[in-house]
Amino acid sequence: MKKTLLYTALLLMGSQFTSAQTDDTVSIGAGYTNETWYSLENGVQGTATAADWDLSFDLTGFGTSIRVNNGFGTTLYAYPNGDINDWASVDTAGLSTWNPVYNSESSWFVGALDQNVNTNDPWDVGWGVYDQNTHVISGDSIFIIKLMDQSYRKLRIDDMTSGTYNFTFANLDGTNEVQGAVTKSDYTDKLFGYYSIQNETALDYEPVTLDQWDLYFGKYTGFVPTAYNVTGILAGPTTQVVQVDGVTDVAAFNDWGSQTFTDDISTIGSDWKEFEFASMSYVIADDVVYFAKTAAGTIWKIVPTEFGGSADGNFIFTKEKMSTVSLDENGIQKAEVLVYPNPATNNVSIILNNLSAQNAKVQIVGTDGKLMFSKEYVGASNFEVKNISVDSFETGVYIVNIVSGNESMTQKLVIK
């Protein structure tokens, strides 16, 4: 493994192993009626009734994405017979032949309304066009939206001005026209602002702030390869995940250091389970491991073990904290340590970074307390790699202790 790659891996990792494997269950209820936001560190942070909303609006500073509640049957069509100027004369003849548009399953920030983008216009956002002079996005499109109760509305986004989405919806014949609005500043530290067309009201729907959750459990539209509603696990916008397939010993596999993490939110997704008609139950993949890196830099190992289906909506899995970043009292990242590879066989590399002192004492101790290795290293306090032979170690679990100045860090090491 090249030093540059190891250093890249180090930046994804932290300094301290702090927890054993634990079992956990997240439920979205019978019939999958809820959506749940989950913290790997602190468990379930909030749950909300999934059928309460129809549209969600990107709250990020320059965000323009608008999503629909695909998972619960809300379906969107881009009107093919005219633009926003044809609002009064919308004709839905042939609607059954139109192709619906969906939210992306790989990004929170590509919604169904964004899919109508004009690729020849760099300022087109899908539902409107940005004006560089006024900084207003003016709507240029009409959409037809099918709600959960199977009724239809025509919909246009009039504009987004000073952080407020203004939009209009009405029955297809133009009756019951309603003006709605969602203002970004009304929803501090949330991912989306929401709106219920059914109830004609804006919603502060998410029960959590962005810093409180890492994973989302619920229904969404996946593509297998065509659009299909699935129930699964999506990563939060500040969480990165990697999937490792073909693992022969899932319980012992801890080699997250050589993996490449991705921002694809559906990396865990729904395909770790498969419904078996013979037993009328879900079969869980037994050779797949996921590693998640949170916004704080902590690495977690996640292994799904059971799924209750629509009977109870239970996701059952094991999780284990593999590494965490050491922070000082001001929240500033301190020393970083990586033990690689892990599990190891013949040799192991101890990678040190951001040490507070020019020296570091490294010890490897067995679970029985026996000291297997001890050495003090002296060198630069920036990136350092120390190679240690472990070929004489018996198979088992060991603890690596590192002391540098006033910092003390530990990592679990598995010898195979």
Coordinates of C-alpha atoms in Angstrom, one line a residue:
M1 CA 0.0 0.0 0.0
K2 CA 1.5 3.3 -1.0
K3 CA 2.0 5.9 1.7
T4 CA -0.1 8.5 -0.2
L5 CA -3.1 6.1 -0.1
L6 CA -2.5 5.4 3.6
Y7 CA -2.5 9.1 4.3
T8 CA -5.7 9.5 2.4
A9 CA -7.2 6.7 4.5
L10 CA -5.9 8.4 7.6
L11 CA -7.9 11.5 6.9
L12 CA -11.0 9.4 6.8
M13 CA -10.2 7.9 10.2
G14 CA -9.6 8.8 13.7
S15 CA -7.8 8.1 16.8
Q16 CA -9.7 6.0 19.3
F17 CA -11.6 2.7 19.5
T18 CA -14.3 3.2 22.1
S19 CA -17.1 0.6 21.8
A20 CA -17.9 -3.1 21.3
Q21 CA -20.4 -4.5 18.8
T22 CA -24.0 -3.8 19.8
D23 CA -27.4 -4.9 18.4
D24 CA -30.0 -2.3 17.6
T25 CA -33.5 -2.1 16.1
V26 CA -35.1 0.7 14.2
S27 CA -38.8 0.5 13.5
I28 CA -40.8 2.6 11.0
G29 CA -44.0 0.8 12.0
A30 CA -46.4 -1.7 10.6
G31 CA -47.1 -0.9 6.9
Y32 CA -44.0 1.3 6.9
T33 CA -46.1 4.3 8.1
N34 CA -43.2 6.4 9.5
E35 CA -39.9 7.9 8.6
T36 CA -37.1 7.6 11.2
W37 CA -33.8 9.6 11.6
Y38 CA -31.0 7.8 13.4
S39 CA -27.7 8.7 15.1
L40 CA -25.1 5.9 15.1
E41 CA -23.8 7.4 18.4
N42 CA -27.1 8.0 20.1
G43 CA -29.8 5.9 18.4
V44 CA -33.2 7.0 17.1
Q45 CA -33.5 10.8 17.2
G46 CA -36.9 11.3 15.7
T47 CA -39.8 9.7 13.8
A48 CA -42.6 11.3 11.7
T49 CA -45.7 10.1 9.8
A50 CA -44.6 9.6 6.2
A51 CA -47.9 10.4 4.6
D52 CA -48.1 14.0 6.1
W53 CA -46.2 15.7 3.2
D54 CA -46.2 16.0 -0.6
L55 CA -43.3 18.3 -1.4
S56 CA -40.0 19.1 0.3
F57 CA -37.7 22.0 -0.4
D58 CA -33.9 22.2 -0.2
L59 CA -32.9 24.6 2.6
T60 CA -29.2 24.9 1.8
G61 CA -27.9 28.4 1.0
F62 CA -27.9 28.1 -2.8
G63 CA -30.0 25.0 -2.9
T64 CA -33.0 24.8 -5.4
S65 CA -33.9 21.1 -5.2
I66 CA -37.6 20.2 -4.8
R67 CA -38.6 16.6 -4.0
V68 CA -41.9 14.8 -3.9
N69 CA -43.0 12.0 -1.6
N70 CA -42.4 9.2 -4.1
G71 CA -42.2 6.6 -1.4
F72 CA -45.8 7.0 -0.4
G73 CA -47.3 7.2 -3.8
T74 CA -46.9 10.9 -4.8
T75 CA -46.2 10.9 -8.5
L76 CA -45.0 13.8 -10.6
Y77 CA -45.2 14.5 -14.4
A78 CA -43.5 17.3 -16.3
Y79 CA -46.2 18.8 -18.5
P80 CA -45.2 18.2 -22.1
N81 CA -47.7 20.4 -23.9
G82 CA -46.6 23.9 -22.9
D83 CA -44.7 26.1 -20.4
I84 CA -45.8 28.1 -17.4
N85 CA -47.6 30.6 -19.7
D86 CA -50.1 27.8 -20.6
W87 CA -51.3 27.4 -17.0
A88 CA -54.9 28.3 -17.8
S89 CA -55.2 25.8 -20.7
V90 CA -53.5 22.7 -19.2
D91 CA -54.7 19.6 -21.1
T92 CA -54.0 16.2 -19.5
A93 CA -55.3 14.1 -22.4
G94 CA -52.9 11.2 -22.8
L95 CA -51.5 11.5 -19.2
S96 CA -51.3 7.7 -18.9
T97 CA -48.6 7.7 -21.6
W98 CA -46.4 10.4 -19.9
N99 CA -43.3 9.3 -18.1
P100 CA -43.2 10.2 -14.4
V101 CA -40.2 11.9 -13.0
Y102 CA -38.6 10.8 -9.7
N103 CA -36.2 12.0 -6.9
S104 CA -32.7 10.7 -7.3
E105 CA -31.9 7.8 -5.1
S106 CA -28.2 8.8 -4.9
S107 CA -28.5 12.4 -3.7
W108 CA -30.8 14.3 -1.4
F109 CA -30.3 17.3 -3.6
V110 CA -31.7 16.1 -7.0
G111 CA -35.4 16.1 -6.6
A112 CA -38.2 15.1 -9.1
L113 CA -38.8 18.7 -10.1
D114 CA -35.1 19.1 -10.9
Q115 CA -35.2 16.4 -13.5
N116 CA -37.0 18.7 -16.0
V117 CA -33.8 20.6 -16.5
N118 CA -32.8 22.1 -19.9
T119 CA -29.2 20.8 -20.2
N120 CA -28.5 23.5 -22.8
D121 CA -29.1 26.3 -20.3
P122 CA -26.6 26.4 -17.4
W123 CA -29.0 28.5 -15.3
D124 CA -31.9 26.1 -15.6
V125 CA -32.7 24.3 -12.3
G126 CA -35.5 22.1 -13.7
W127 CA -38.5 24.1 -12.6
G128 CA -37.2 27.6 -13.4
V129 CA -34.3 29.7 -14.6
Y130 CA -31.9 31.7 -12.5
D131 CA -31.4 35.4 -13.3
Q132 CA -27.8 36.5 -12.7
N133 CA -28.8 40.2 -12.3
T134 CA -31.8 39.9 -9.9
H135 CA -30.8 36.6 -8.3
V136 CA -34.4 35.4 -8.7
I137 CA -35.3 32.0 -10.1
S138 CA -38.4 32.4 -12.1
G139 CA -40.5 29.4 -12.8
D140 CA -40.9 28.2 -16.4
S141 CA -42.6 24.8 -16.1
I142 CA -45.9 23.2 -15.3
F143 CA -46.1 19.9 -13.5
I144 CA -49.0 17.5 -12.9
I145 CA -48.8 15.9 -9.4
K146 CA -50.8 12.8 -8.4
L147 CA -51.4 12.8 -4.6
M148 CA -51.6 9.8 -2.3
D149 CA -55.4 9.9 -2.4
Q150 CA -55.1 9.4 -6.2
S151 CA -56.4 13.0 -7.0
Y152 CA -54.5 15.2 -9.4
R153 CA -53.3 18.8 -9.2
K154 CA -51.5 21.1 -11.6
L155 CA -48.4 22.7 -10.0
R156 CA -46.0 25.5 -10.9
I157 CA -43.1 27.0 -9.0
D158 CA -43.6 30.7 -9.5
D159 CA -40.2 31.8 -8.2
M160 CA -37.7 31.6 -5.5
T161 CA -36.9 35.1 -4.1
S162 CA -34.7 35.9 -1.1
G163 CA -34.8 32.3 0.1
T164 CA -38.6 31.8 -0.3
Y165 CA -40.1 29.3 -2.7
N166 CA -43.4 30.6 -4.0
F167 CA -45.7 28.2 -5.9
T168 CA -49.2 27.7 -7.1
F169 CA -51.4 24.6 -7.4
A170 CA -55.0 24.0 -8.5
N171 CA -57.4 21.3 -9.6
L172 CA -56.8 20.3 -13.2
D173 CA -59.8 22.4 -14.3
G174 CA -58.3 25.5 -12.6
T175 CA -60.7 25.5 -9.6
N176 CA -59.4 25.8 -6.0
E177 CA -56.2 27.6 -6.9
V178 CA -53.9 28.0 -3.9
Q179 CA -50.7 30.0 -3.5
G180 CA -48.2 28.3 -1.2
A181 CA -44.8 29.3 0.1
V182 CA -41.8 27.7 2.0
T183 CA -39.2 30.1 3.4
K184 CA -35.7 28.6 4.1
S185 CA -35.1 30.7 7.2
D186 CA -38.2 29.2 9.0
Y187 CA -36.5 25.9 9.3
T188 CA -33.2 26.4 11.0
D189 CA -30.6 23.6 10.7
K190 CA -33.0 21.2 8.9
L191 CA -32.5 19.4 5.6
F192 CA -35.8 20.3 4.0
G193 CA -38.9 22.4 4.5
Y194 CA -42.1 20.6 3.7
Y195 CA -45.5 21.3 2.3
S196 CA -48.8 19.3 2.3
I197 CA -50.8 20.0 -0.8
Q198 CA -53.5 17.8 0.7
N199 CA -53.8 20.1 3.7
E200 CA -52.6 23.3 2.0
T201 CA -50.0 24.0 4.7
A202 CA -46.3 24.3 5.2
L203 CA -44.8 21.9 7.7
D204 CA -41.8 21.9 10.1
Y205 CA -41.8 18.2 9.6
E206 CA -38.3 16.9 10.4
P207 CA -38.0 16.2 14.1
V208 CA -34.2 16.5 14.1
T209 CA -31.6 19.0 13.1
L210 CA -28.9 18.1 10.6
D211 CA -26.3 17.5 13.3
Q212 CA -28.4 15.0 15.1
W213 CA -28.7 12.2 12.6
D214 CA -26.5 10.0 10.3
L215 CA -29.0 7.6 8.7
Y216 CA -32.6 7.7 7.5
F217 CA -35.0 4.7 7.6
G218 CA -38.0 4.7 5.3
K219 CA -39.6 4.3 1.9
Y220 CA -38.3 5.9 -1.3
T221 CA -38.1 5.2 -5.0
G222 CA -35.3 3.0 -6.1
F223 CA -34.4 1.8 -9.6
V224 CA -34.0 -1.9 -10.1
P225 CA -33.5 -0.9 -12.9
T226 CA -36.9 0.7 -13.4
A227 CA -38.6 2.9 -10.7
Y228 CA -39.9 0.8 -7.8
N229 CA -40.8 1.8 -4.3
V230 CA -38.5 0.2 -1.7
T231 CA -37.9 0.3 2.0
G232 CA -34.3 0.9 3.1
I233 CA -31.6 2.9 4.7
L234 CA -30.3 6.2 3.3
A235 CA -27.2 8.0 4.5
G236 CA -27.5 11.6 5.7
P237 CA -26.0 14.4 3.6
T238 CA -22.9 14.5 5.8
T239 CA -22.4 10.8 6.1
Q240 CA -20.3 8.7 3.8
V241 CA -20.7 5.0 3.4
V242 CA -18.9 2.1 1.7
Q243 CA -20.3 -1.4 1.0
V244 CA -17.9 -4.4 1.0
D245 CA -19.3 -7.6 -0.7
G246 CA -18.1 -11.1 -0.6
V247 CA -16.9 -11.0 3.0
T248 CA -16.3 -14.6 4.3
D249 CA -16.1 -13.7 8.0
V250 CA -18.4 -10.8 8.5
A251 CA -17.9 -10.7 12.3
A252 CA -14.1 -10.4 12.1
F253 CA -13.9 -8.1 9.1
N254 CA -12.7 -4.7 10.1
D255 CA -10.7 -3.5 7.0
W256 CA -12.3 -0.2 6.5
G257 CA -8.9 1.5 6.0
S258 CA -8.5 0.3 2.4
Q259 CA -12.0 1.1 1.3
T260 CA -13.3 4.0 -0.7
F261 CA -16.2 5.9 0.9
T262 CA -18.9 7.4 -1.3
D263 CA -21.5 10.2 -1.0
D264 CA -24.1 8.0 -2.7
I265 CA -26.9 8.1 -0.1
S266 CA -28.4 4.7 -1.1
T267 CA -25.1 2.7 -0.6
I268 CA -26.8 0.7 2.1
G269 CA -30.1 1.1 0.5
S270 CA -32.5 -1.9 0.3
D271 CA -30.7 -4.6 -1.6
W272 CA -29.2 -6.3 1.5
K273 CA -32.5 -8.1 1.9
E274 CA -34.5 -10.2 -0.5
F275 CA -38.1 -11.5 0.0
E276 CA -38.3 -15.3 -0.3
F277 CA -41.7 -16.5 -1.3
A278 CA -41.0 -20.1 -0.2
S279 CA -40.7 -19.0 3.5
M280 CA -42.7 -15.7 3.1
S281 CA -39.9 -13.9 4.9
Y282 CA -36.9 -11.8 4.1
V283 CA -33.4 -13.3 3.6
I284 CA -30.5 -11.1 4.6
A285 CA -27.2 -11.1 2.7
D286 CA -24.6 -12.9 4.9
D287 CA -21.5 -11.6 3.1
V288 CA -21.9 -7.9 3.2
V289 CA -20.4 -5.3 5.5
Y290 CA -21.0 -1.5 5.5
F291 CA -18.8 1.1 7.0
A292 CA -20.1 4.6 7.7
K293 CA -18.1 7.8 8.3
T294 CA -20.1 10.4 10.2
A295 CA -19.7 14.2 9.9
A296 CA -17.5 14.1 13.1
G297 CA -15.1 11.6 11.4
T298 CA -16.2 8.6 13.4
I299 CA -16.2 5.2 11.6
W300 CA -18.9 2.7 12.3
K301 CA -19.3 -0.9 11.1
I302 CA -22.9 -1.8 10.2
V303 CA -24.2 -5.3 9.4
P304 CA -28.0 -5.8 8.8
T305 CA -29.2 -9.0 10.4
E306 CA -33.0 -9.1 10.1
F307 CA -35.9 -7.3 8.5
G308 CA -39.4 -7.5 9.8
G309 CA -41.2 -6.4 6.6
S310 CA -44.5 -4.6 6.6
A311 CA -45.6 -6.6 9.7
D312 CA -43.7 -4.3 12.0
G313 CA -41.2 -2.3 9.9
N314 CA -38.3 -3.4 12.0
F315 CA -34.7 -3.0 10.8
I316 CA -32.3 -5.1 13.0
F317 CA -28.6 -4.7 12.7
T318 CA -25.3 -4.8 14.6
K319 CA -23.1 -1.7 14.8
E320 CA -19.6 -1.2 16.1
K321 CA -17.6 1.9 16.5
M322 CA -14.3 1.3 14.7
S323 CA -12.6 4.7 15.2
T324 CA -13.3 8.2 16.4
V325 CA -11.6 11.5 16.1
S326 CA -10.1 13.1 19.2
L327 CA -11.3 16.6 19.8
D328 CA -10.1 19.2 22.3
E329 CA -12.4 21.4 24.4
N330 CA -12.9 23.7 21.4
G331 CA -14.0 20.9 19.1
I332 CA -10.7 21.1 17.1
Q333 CA -9.4 17.8 15.7
K334 CA -6.3 16.5 17.6
A335 CA -4.1 13.5 17.1
E336 CA -5.0 10.8 14.6
V337 CA -3.9 7.2 14.6
L338 CA -4.5 4.4 12.1
V339 CA -3.6 0.7 12.6
Y340 CA -3.5 -0.9 9.2
P341 CA -4.2 -3.5 8.0
N342 CA -6.7 -4.6 10.6
P343 CA -7.1 -7.6 10.8
A344 CA -3.4 -8.2 10.2
T345 CA -1.2 -11.4 9.7
N346 CA 2.5 -10.6 9.5
N347 CA 3.0 -6.9 9.7
V348 CA 1.0 -3.9 10.9
S349 CA 1.6 -0.2 10.2
I350 CA 0.9 2.4 12.9
I351 CA 0.2 5.7 11.3
L352 CA 0.5 8.8 13.4
N353 CA -0.6 12.3 12.6
N354 CA -1.1 15.6 14.5
L355 CA 0.8 14.4 17.6
S356 CA 1.2 17.0 20.3
A357 CA 4.8 15.9 21.0
Q358 CA 7.8 14.8 19.1
N359 CA 7.7 11.3 20.6
A360 CA 5.1 8.6 20.8
K361 CA 5.2 5.4 22.9
V362 CA 3.5 2.5 21.2
Q363 CA 2.5 -0.7 23.1
I364 CA 0.5 -3.7 22.0
V365 CA -1.2 -5.6 24.8
G366 CA -3.1 -8.9 24.7
T367 CA -6.6 -9.2 26.2
D368 CA -4.9 -11.1 29.1
G369 CA -2.8 -8.1 29.9
K370 CA 0.4 -9.5 28.4
L371 CA 2.7 -6.9 26.9
M372 CA 3.5 -8.0 23.4
F373 CA 5.3 -5.0 22.0
S374 CA 6.6 -1.7 23.4
K375 CA 8.7 1.0 21.7
E376 CA 9.1 4.7 21.9
Y377 CA 9.4 6.5 18.5
V378 CA 10.9 10.0 18.1
G379 CA 10.3 12.1 15.0
A380 CA 8.3 14.9 13.4
S381 CA 4.9 15.5 14.8
N382 CA 3.3 15.4 11.4
F383 CA 2.5 12.3 9.3
E384 CA 4.5 9.3 10.4
V385 CA 4.3 5.6 9.5
K386 CA 5.8 2.9 11.8
N387 CA 5.9 -0.7 10.7
I388 CA 5.8 -3.5 13.3
S389 CA 6.1 -7.2 12.8
V390 CA 3.3 -9.3 14.4
D391 CA 4.0 -12.6 12.8
S392 CA 4.9 -14.2 16.2
F393 CA 1.5 -13.1 17.7
E394 CA -1.1 -15.7 18.2
T395 CA -4.5 -15.3 16.5
G396 CA -6.7 -13.1 18.6
V397 CA -7.6 -9.6 19.7
Y398 CA -5.0 -7.1 21.0
I399 CA -5.1 -3.5 22.1
V400 CA -2.7 -0.9 20.7
N401 CA -1.9 1.9 23.1
I402 CA -0.3 5.1 22.0
V403 CA 0.9 7.9 24.3
S404 CA 2.2 11.2 23.0
G405 CA 2.7 14.1 25.4
N406 CA -0.7 14.6 27.1
E407 CA -2.6 12.5 24.6
S408 CA -3.5 8.8 25.1
M409 CA -5.2 6.8 22.3
T410 CA -6.2 3.2 21.8
Q411 CA -7.1 1.0 18.8
K412 CA -8.3 -2.6 18.7
L413 CA -6.1 -4.9 16.6
V414 CA -7.2 -8.3 15.3
I415 CA -4.5 -10.9 14.4
K416 CA -5.6 -13.6 12.0

